Amino acid sequence: MTVILTENLTKFYGEHTGIKNINLHIKSGEIFGLVGANGAGKSTLLKTLLNFLHPSSGKATILGLDIITQSAQIKKKVGYVPADVRYYTCLTGEELLRYTLRFHGRKDDKSIYTLAEKFQLDIRKKIQKLSTGNKKKVAILSALIHDPELLIMDEPTSGLDPLIKNIFFDLLEERRQKGLCVLVSGHNLDEIQEYCNRVALLGEGEIIDIKDNAQASAAEKAKKVILLCKDIPLGLLKELAGDSLKIKGERFTFDYSGNIEQLLAVLSQYTIEDIAIANMDLEQMFLQYYKVKKP
């Protein structure tokens, strides 16, 4: 079933582009990720879909409902986790979650305590006394407590420790298998690649590319290489690194998207004092795509 459908969805802030000509088709049982540098349009897209921002042009539906004229109906079916959690500080977590249930016409039930225990959250504390991470837990529970058909999340794992992140993504996968659709933005590229079925890369408000993670092999993922070596020929490095090569004494840094085994076979012929190979961070990946798609 189609959950999110957008047709040339566009939002301008005066002359500034928030999002432009966004075309998405996201179905139930799918976790769809949004990545991009700061200002790429991720939050604008999420807020426009939720009718917090009014689009400049284009149209979109959620669960077959128009995001503008049927926004109230949509909100009954959607859970939302904002990037910046701001709730009534005088309430306890339990009071807020009960309020959320009543807002959605649901009776108080044991799910409040089941989820709180799962996320290791003391819901008896007032929100003003909670840490940033625990406030984010309250937001996640508030978004999940009414069993939404669509979950929209903006940077949901910021502030969460690794154990809770694993619990969180395990719960999402469990619900995805039951048909939940998730649209999530994030800066942690490893998380997005691991847990999302598809990922859209945004740049300057436009979709640059959409990748299907099920089809992406490890060899396709770009790496950042930091090499400390005295005798490697500079010409060989330039051949491997292209324009990404940076030199500081005997320390060489470059981006590499080829076969890692072949790279190591070449480098092993020289005296390597130290080497580090890591997945590119989000901004580096964004810049690489941006150069390819928008020369």
mmCIF file of C-alpha atoms in Angstrom:
data_model
loop_
_atom_site.group_PDB
_atom_site.id
_atom_site.type_symbol
_atom_site.label_atom_id
_atom_site.label_comp_id
_atom_site.label_asym_id
_atom_site.label_seq_id
_atom_site.Cartn_x
_atom_site.Cartn_y
_atom_site.Cartn_z
ATOM 1 C CA MET A 1 0.000 0.000 0.000
ATOM 2 C CA THR A 2 1.246 3.493 -0.850
ATOM 3 C CA VAL A 3 1.831 5.531 2.311
ATOM 4 C CA ILE A 4 3.656 8.644 1.045
ATOM 5 C CA LEU A 5 3.289 9.995 -2.473
ATOM 6 C CA THR A 6 4.722 13.356 -3.509
ATOM 7 C CA GLU A 7 4.583 15.062 -6.899
ATOM 8 C CA ASN A 8 7.046 17.910 -7.467
ATOM 9 C CA LEU A 9 6.638 18.989 -3.835
ATOM 10 C CA THR A 10 8.331 22.362 -3.443
ATOM 11 C CA LYS A 11 8.824 24.837 -0.601
ATOM 12 C CA PHE A 12 10.545 28.221 -0.932
ATOM 13 C CA TYR A 13 11.469 30.590 1.894
ATOM 14 C CA GLY A 14 11.346 33.795 -0.095
ATOM 15 C CA GLU A 15 14.098 33.328 -2.661
ATOM 16 C CA HIS A 16 15.711 30.514 -0.681
ATOM 17 C CA THR A 17 14.970 26.912 -1.662
ATOM 18 C CA GLY A 18 13.763 24.659 1.116
ATOM 19 C CA ILE A 19 12.836 21.689 -1.083
ATOM 20 C CA LYS A 20 12.307 21.542 -4.839
ATOM 21 C CA ASN A 21 10.466 19.046 -7.040
ATOM 22 C CA ILE A 22 10.492 16.207 -4.518
ATOM 23 C CA ASN A 23 9.020 13.021 -5.986
ATOM 24 C CA LEU A 24 8.699 10.079 -3.620
ATOM 25 C CA HIS A 25 6.683 6.873 -3.550
ATOM 26 C CA ILE A 26 7.034 5.095 -0.206
ATOM 27 C CA LYS A 27 5.044 1.999 0.720
ATOM 28 C CA SER A 28 3.929 0.299 3.920
ATOM 29 C CA GLY A 29 6.513 -1.977 5.498
ATOM 30 C CA GLU A 30 9.378 0.249 4.333
ATOM 31 C CA ILE A 31 11.967 2.207 6.307
ATOM 32 C CA PHE A 32 12.995 5.095 4.085
ATOM 33 C CA GLY A 33 15.968 7.291 5.011
ATOM 34 C CA LEU A 34 16.808 10.893 4.188
ATOM 35 C CA VAL A 35 20.446 11.992 4.296
ATOM 36 C CA GLY A 36 22.224 15.171 3.325
ATOM 37 C CA ALA A 37 24.349 17.961 4.708
ATOM 38 C CA ASN A 38 22.887 20.608 7.016
ATOM 39 C CA GLY A 39 20.477 22.758 5.023
ATOM 40 C CA ALA A 40 19.870 20.056 2.403
ATOM 41 C CA GLY A 41 16.105 20.164 3.026
ATOM 42 C CA LYS A 42 15.515 17.087 5.201
ATOM 43 C CA SER A 43 13.619 18.824 8.020
ATOM 44 C CA THR A 44 11.752 21.057 5.557
ATOM 45 C CA LEU A 45 10.477 17.980 3.734
ATOM 46 C CA LEU A 46 9.291 16.313 6.939
ATOM 47 C CA LYS A 47 7.584 19.469 8.209
ATOM 48 C CA THR A 48 5.919 20.073 4.848
ATOM 49 C CA LEU A 49 4.518 16.550 4.807
ATOM 50 C CA LEU A 50 3.105 17.148 8.291
ATOM 51 C CA ASN A 51 1.604 20.512 7.187
ATOM 52 C CA PHE A 52 3.730 22.438 9.668
ATOM 53 C CA LEU A 53 4.944 24.269 6.553
ATOM 54 C CA HIS A 54 2.723 25.064 3.582
ATOM 55 C CA PRO A 55 4.185 23.963 0.218
ATOM 56 C CA SER A 56 4.849 26.591 -2.450
ATOM 57 C CA SER A 57 3.813 24.173 -5.207
ATOM 58 C CA GLY A 58 3.356 20.511 -5.959
ATOM 59 C CA LYS A 59 1.243 18.115 -3.963
ATOM 60 C CA ALA A 60 1.492 15.142 -1.636
ATOM 61 C CA THR A 61 -0.672 12.543 0.028
ATOM 62 C CA ILE A 62 -0.183 10.433 3.129
ATOM 63 C CA LEU A 63 -2.234 7.229 3.267
ATOM 64 C CA GLY A 64 -4.262 8.625 0.386
ATOM 65 C CA LEU A 65 -5.082 11.839 2.270
ATOM 66 C CA ASP A 66 -4.088 15.312 1.059
ATOM 67 C CA ILE A 67 -1.417 16.803 3.332
ATOM 68 C CA ILE A 68 -3.119 20.223 3.354
ATOM 69 C CA THR A 69 -6.872 19.697 3.271
ATOM 70 C CA GLN A 70 -6.892 16.469 5.295
ATOM 71 C CA SER A 71 -4.027 17.186 7.692
ATOM 72 C CA ALA A 72 -6.102 16.572 10.848
ATOM 73 C CA GLN A 73 -7.034 13.086 9.645
ATOM 74 C CA ILE A 74 -3.422 12.366 8.772
ATOM 75 C CA LYS A 75 -2.169 13.303 12.233
ATOM 76 C CA LYS A 76 -4.411 10.644 13.769
ATOM 77 C CA LYS A 77 -2.500 8.007 11.828
ATOM 78 C CA VAL A 78 1.048 9.369 12.170
ATOM 79 C CA GLY A 79 3.689 9.378 14.908
ATOM 80 C CA TYR A 80 6.276 12.179 14.850
ATOM 81 C CA VAL A 81 9.665 12.520 16.536
ATOM 82 C CA PRO A 82 11.118 16.042 16.164
ATOM 83 C CA ALA A 83 14.835 16.737 16.106
ATOM 84 C CA ASP A 84 14.474 19.185 18.999
ATOM 85 C CA VAL A 85 12.218 17.820 21.748
ATOM 86 C CA ARG A 86 10.208 20.500 23.529
ATOM 87 C CA TYR A 87 7.393 19.307 25.754
ATOM 88 C CA TYR A 88 5.553 20.749 28.754
ATOM 89 C CA THR A 89 8.339 20.603 31.309
ATOM 90 C CA CYS A 90 6.016 20.413 34.313
ATOM 91 C CA LEU A 91 4.555 17.070 33.164
ATOM 92 C CA THR A 92 6.041 13.685 33.955
ATOM 93 C CA GLY A 93 6.775 11.290 31.132
ATOM 94 C CA GLU A 94 3.825 9.156 32.230
ATOM 95 C CA GLU A 95 1.436 12.127 32.180
ATOM 96 C CA LEU A 96 2.570 13.099 28.696
ATOM 97 C CA LEU A 97 2.150 9.558 27.360
ATOM 98 C CA ARG A 98 -1.334 9.288 28.879
ATOM 99 C CA TYR A 99 -2.194 12.632 27.298
ATOM 100 C CA THR A 100 -0.950 11.308 23.951
ATOM 101 C CA LEU A 101 -3.169 8.238 24.228
ATOM 102 C CA ARG A 102 -6.238 10.337 25.076
ATOM 103 C CA PHE A 103 -5.439 12.681 22.158
ATOM 104 C CA HIS A 104 -5.660 9.699 19.826
ATOM 105 C CA GLY A 105 -8.829 8.398 21.450
ATOM 106 C CA ARG A 106 -7.064 5.440 23.043
ATOM 107 C CA LYS A 107 -7.575 4.185 26.573
ATOM 108 C CA ASP A 108 -4.642 4.036 28.956
ATOM 109 C CA ASP A 109 -3.061 0.623 28.715
ATOM 110 C CA LYS A 110 0.000 -1.293 29.746
ATOM 111 C CA SER A 111 1.928 -0.331 26.613
ATOM 112 C CA ILE A 112 3.135 2.809 28.406
ATOM 113 C CA TYR A 113 4.968 0.765 30.992
ATOM 114 C CA THR A 114 6.077 -1.939 28.553
ATOM 115 C CA LEU A 115 7.721 0.601 26.257
ATOM 116 C CA ALA A 116 9.182 2.602 29.159
ATOM 117 C CA GLU A 117 10.797 -0.546 30.559
ATOM 118 C CA LYS A 118 12.123 -1.515 27.136
ATOM 119 C CA PHE A 119 13.730 1.928 26.699
ATOM 120 C CA GLN A 120 14.952 2.078 30.311
ATOM 121 C CA LEU A 121 13.021 5.299 30.941
ATOM 122 C CA ASP A 122 11.817 6.481 34.348
ATOM 123 C CA ILE A 123 8.444 7.965 33.360
ATOM 124 C CA ARG A 124 7.805 9.214 36.901
ATOM 125 C CA LYS A 125 10.301 12.058 36.453
ATOM 126 C CA LYS A 126 9.227 15.473 35.250
ATOM 127 C CA ILE A 127 10.383 16.240 31.739
ATOM 128 C CA GLN A 128 12.382 19.258 32.924
ATOM 129 C CA LYS A 129 14.585 16.921 34.974
ATOM 130 C CA LEU A 130 15.306 14.528 32.113
ATOM 131 C CA SER A 131 18.540 14.444 30.143
ATOM 132 C CA THR A 132 18.532 15.177 26.419
ATOM 133 C CA GLY A 133 18.654 11.459 25.663
ATOM 134 C CA ASN A 134 15.752 10.662 27.983
ATOM 135 C CA LYS A 135 13.671 13.480 26.498
ATOM 136 C CA LYS A 136 14.255 11.896 23.110
ATOM 137 C CA LYS A 137 13.050 8.582 24.545
ATOM 138 C CA VAL A 138 9.815 10.274 25.661
ATOM 139 C CA ALA A 139 9.373 11.631 22.134
ATOM 140 C CA ILE A 140 9.911 8.189 20.613
ATOM 141 C CA LEU A 141 7.437 6.572 23.005
ATOM 142 C CA SER A 142 4.897 9.322 22.357
ATOM 143 C CA ALA A 143 5.222 8.684 18.620
ATOM 144 C CA LEU A 144 4.826 4.910 18.981
ATOM 145 C CA ILE A 145 2.274 4.600 21.785
ATOM 146 C CA HIS A 146 -0.826 4.849 19.567
ATOM 147 C CA ASP A 147 0.404 2.309 16.974
ATOM 148 C CA PRO A 148 0.661 4.701 14.002
ATOM 149 C CA GLU A 149 0.592 3.577 10.388
ATOM 150 C CA LEU A 150 3.397 6.012 9.548
ATOM 151 C CA LEU A 151 6.300 7.127 11.713
ATOM 152 C CA ILE A 152 8.105 10.346 10.721
ATOM 153 C CA MET A 153 11.338 11.021 12.598
ATOM 154 C CA ASP A 154 13.891 13.809 12.418
ATOM 155 C CA GLU A 155 17.266 12.771 13.865
ATOM 156 C CA PRO A 156 15.653 10.290 16.299
ATOM 157 C CA THR A 157 18.839 8.687 17.640
ATOM 158 C CA SER A 158 20.678 11.876 18.647
ATOM 159 C CA GLY A 159 21.319 11.669 22.373
ATOM 160 C CA LEU A 160 20.643 7.929 22.627
ATOM 161 C CA ASP A 161 23.318 5.537 23.868
ATOM 162 C CA PRO A 162 24.304 2.565 21.652
ATOM 163 C CA LEU A 163 22.276 0.016 23.634
ATOM 164 C CA ILE A 164 19.062 2.030 23.340
ATOM 165 C CA LYS A 165 19.727 2.635 19.644
ATOM 166 C CA ASN A 166 19.832 -1.109 19.080
ATOM 167 C CA ILE A 167 16.601 -1.592 21.038
ATOM 168 C CA PHE A 168 15.011 1.224 19.064
ATOM 169 C CA PHE A 169 15.933 -0.157 15.635
ATOM 170 C CA ASP A 170 14.952 -3.692 16.663
ATOM 171 C CA LEU A 171 11.509 -2.354 17.605
ATOM 172 C CA LEU A 172 11.223 -0.490 14.293
ATOM 173 C CA GLU A 173 12.093 -3.645 12.363
ATOM 174 C CA GLU A 174 9.528 -5.632 14.345
ATOM 175 C CA ARG A 175 6.817 -3.101 13.521
ATOM 176 C CA ARG A 176 7.972 -2.712 9.926
ATOM 177 C CA GLN A 177 7.337 -6.403 9.416
ATOM 178 C CA LYS A 178 3.765 -5.759 10.545
ATOM 179 C CA GLY A 179 3.343 -2.998 7.963
ATOM 180 C CA LEU A 180 4.601 0.175 9.670
ATOM 181 C CA CYS A 181 6.086 2.728 7.266
ATOM 182 C CA VAL A 182 8.974 4.835 8.568
ATOM 183 C CA LEU A 183 10.429 8.030 7.105
ATOM 184 C CA VAL A 184 13.570 9.029 8.979
ATOM 185 C CA SER A 185 16.269 11.657 8.534
ATOM 186 C CA GLY A 186 19.719 11.174 10.004
ATOM 187 C CA HIS A 187 23.334 12.260 10.075
ATOM 188 C CA ASN A 188 24.657 8.825 11.031
ATOM 189 C CA LEU A 189 25.232 7.281 7.624
ATOM 190 C CA ASP A 190 26.120 3.857 9.034
ATOM 191 C CA GLU A 191 22.756 3.660 10.831
ATOM 192 C CA ILE A 192 20.849 4.793 7.766
ATOM 193 C CA GLN A 193 22.619 2.280 5.521
ATOM 194 C CA GLU A 194 22.136 -0.566 7.976
ATOM 195 C CA TYR A 195 18.494 -0.102 8.897
ATOM 196 C CA CYS A 196 16.799 1.631 5.952
ATOM 197 C CA ASN A 197 15.488 -0.240 2.917
ATOM 198 C CA ARG A 198 16.003 2.784 0.674
ATOM 199 C CA VAL A 199 17.811 6.082 1.132
ATOM 200 C CA ALA A 200 17.342 9.437 -0.619
ATOM 201 C CA LEU A 201 20.314 11.774 -0.728
ATOM 202 C CA LEU A 202 19.288 15.442 -0.664
ATOM 203 C CA GLY A 203 21.341 18.427 -1.771
ATOM 204 C CA GLU A 204 20.201 22.052 -1.984
ATOM 205 C CA GLY A 205 16.603 20.932 -1.496
ATOM 206 C CA GLU A 206 16.577 18.402 -4.342
ATOM 207 C CA ILE A 207 16.860 14.622 -4.462
ATOM 208 C CA ILE A 208 20.248 13.803 -5.942
ATOM 209 C CA ASP A 209 19.915 10.044 -5.808
ATOM 210 C CA ILE A 210 17.875 7.240 -4.238
ATOM 211 C CA LYS A 211 19.765 4.083 -3.285
ATOM 212 C CA ASP A 212 18.293 0.676 -2.577
ATOM 213 C CA ASN A 213 20.366 -0.659 0.311
ATOM 214 C CA ALA A 214 19.396 -4.244 -0.468
ATOM 215 C CA GLN A 215 21.216 -3.916 -3.787
ATOM 216 C CA ALA A 216 24.224 -1.937 -2.586
ATOM 217 C CA SER A 217 27.347 -3.986 -2.007
ATOM 218 C CA ALA A 218 30.086 -3.156 0.454
ATOM 219 C CA ALA A 219 32.429 -2.513 -2.460
ATOM 220 C CA GLU A 220 30.209 0.359 -3.629
ATOM 221 C CA LYS A 221 30.524 2.236 -0.356
ATOM 222 C CA ALA A 222 33.127 4.969 -0.521
ATOM 223 C CA LYS A 223 35.927 4.945 2.028
ATOM 224 C CA LYS A 224 38.254 7.526 3.491
ATOM 225 C CA VAL A 225 41.869 6.357 3.584
ATOM 226 C CA ILE A 226 44.541 7.852 5.841
ATOM 227 C CA LEU A 227 47.998 6.538 4.977
ATOM 228 C CA LEU A 228 51.392 7.134 6.557
ATOM 229 C CA CYS A 229 54.060 5.940 4.110
ATOM 230 C CA LYS A 230 57.545 7.167 3.147
ATOM 231 C CA ASP A 231 58.273 5.459 -0.166
ATOM 232 C CA ILE A 232 55.016 5.317 -2.127
ATOM 233 C CA PRO A 233 55.226 7.147 -5.490
ATOM 234 C CA LEU A 234 53.186 10.337 -5.623
ATOM 235 C CA GLY A 235 52.022 9.475 -9.139
ATOM 236 C CA LEU A 236 50.520 6.198 -7.914
ATOM 237 C CA LEU A 237 48.690 7.984 -5.100
ATOM 238 C CA LYS A 238 47.232 10.499 -7.530
ATOM 239 C CA GLU A 239 46.070 7.621 -9.710
ATOM 240 C CA LEU A 240 44.329 5.991 -6.740
ATOM 241 C CA ALA A 241 42.954 9.150 -5.153
ATOM 242 C CA GLY A 242 42.251 11.523 -8.012
ATOM 243 C CA ASP A 243 41.377 15.061 -6.934
ATOM 244 C CA SER A 244 40.635 13.976 -3.345
ATOM 245 C CA LEU A 245 44.302 13.517 -2.399
ATOM 246 C CA LYS A 246 45.570 15.671 0.477
ATOM 247 C CA ILE A 247 49.222 15.630 1.494
ATOM 248 C CA LYS A 248 50.784 16.630 4.804
ATOM 249 C CA GLY A 249 54.386 15.490 4.960
ATOM 250 C CA GLU A 250 54.337 11.702 4.734
ATOM 251 C CA ARG A 251 50.641 11.556 5.637
ATOM 252 C CA PHE A 252 48.222 11.074 2.747
ATOM 253 C CA THR A 253 44.433 11.339 2.957
ATOM 254 C CA PHE A 254 42.107 10.448 0.101
ATOM 255 C CA ASP A 255 38.677 9.061 -0.833
ATOM 256 C CA TYR A 256 38.466 5.614 -2.402
ATOM 257 C CA SER A 257 35.441 3.806 -3.830
ATOM 258 C CA GLY A 258 37.082 0.854 -5.561
ATOM 259 C CA ASN A 259 37.863 -2.671 -4.402
ATOM 260 C CA ILE A 260 39.537 -2.579 -0.976
ATOM 261 C CA GLU A 261 41.451 -5.849 -1.513
ATOM 262 C CA GLN A 262 43.018 -4.439 -4.670
ATOM 263 C CA LEU A 263 43.937 -1.230 -2.841
ATOM 264 C CA LEU A 264 45.637 -3.163 -0.032
ATOM 265 C CA ALA A 265 47.479 -5.345 -2.556
ATOM 266 C CA VAL A 266 48.939 -2.221 -4.190
ATOM 267 C CA LEU A 267 49.827 -0.519 -0.900
ATOM 268 C CA SER A 268 51.448 -3.672 0.556
ATOM 269 C CA GLN A 269 54.336 -3.239 -1.894
ATOM 270 C CA TYR A 270 55.497 -0.189 0.070
ATOM 271 C CA THR A 271 56.554 0.575 3.624
ATOM 272 C CA ILE A 272 53.341 1.426 5.457
ATOM 273 C CA GLU A 273 53.874 2.881 8.907
ATOM 274 C CA ASP A 274 50.157 3.319 9.601
ATOM 275 C CA ILE A 275 46.846 3.108 7.746
ATOM 276 C CA ALA A 276 43.203 3.754 8.591
ATOM 277 C CA ILE A 277 40.272 2.946 6.316
ATOM 278 C CA ALA A 278 36.793 4.049 7.330
ATOM 279 C CA ASN A 279 33.378 4.603 5.806
ATOM 280 C CA MET A 280 32.936 8.148 4.610
ATOM 281 C CA ASP A 281 30.964 10.396 6.901
ATOM 282 C CA LEU A 282 27.748 11.910 5.643
ATOM 283 C CA GLU A 283 29.108 15.207 4.404
ATOM 284 C CA GLN A 284 31.931 13.559 2.450
ATOM 285 C CA MET A 285 29.475 11.168 0.825
ATOM 286 C CA PHE A 286 27.190 14.074 0.035
ATOM 287 C CA LEU A 287 29.986 16.046 -1.633
ATOM 288 C CA GLN A 288 31.033 13.059 -3.716
ATOM 289 C CA TYR A 289 27.501 12.539 -5.008
ATOM 290 C CA TYR A 290 26.995 16.245 -5.556
ATOM 291 C CA LYS A 291 30.030 16.443 -7.854
ATOM 292 C CA VAL A 292 28.805 13.463 -9.866
ATOM 293 C CA LYS A 293 25.179 14.509 -10.187
ATOM 294 C CA LYS A 294 25.669 18.270 -10.462
ATOM 295 C CA PRO A 295 28.962 19.035 -12.197
#
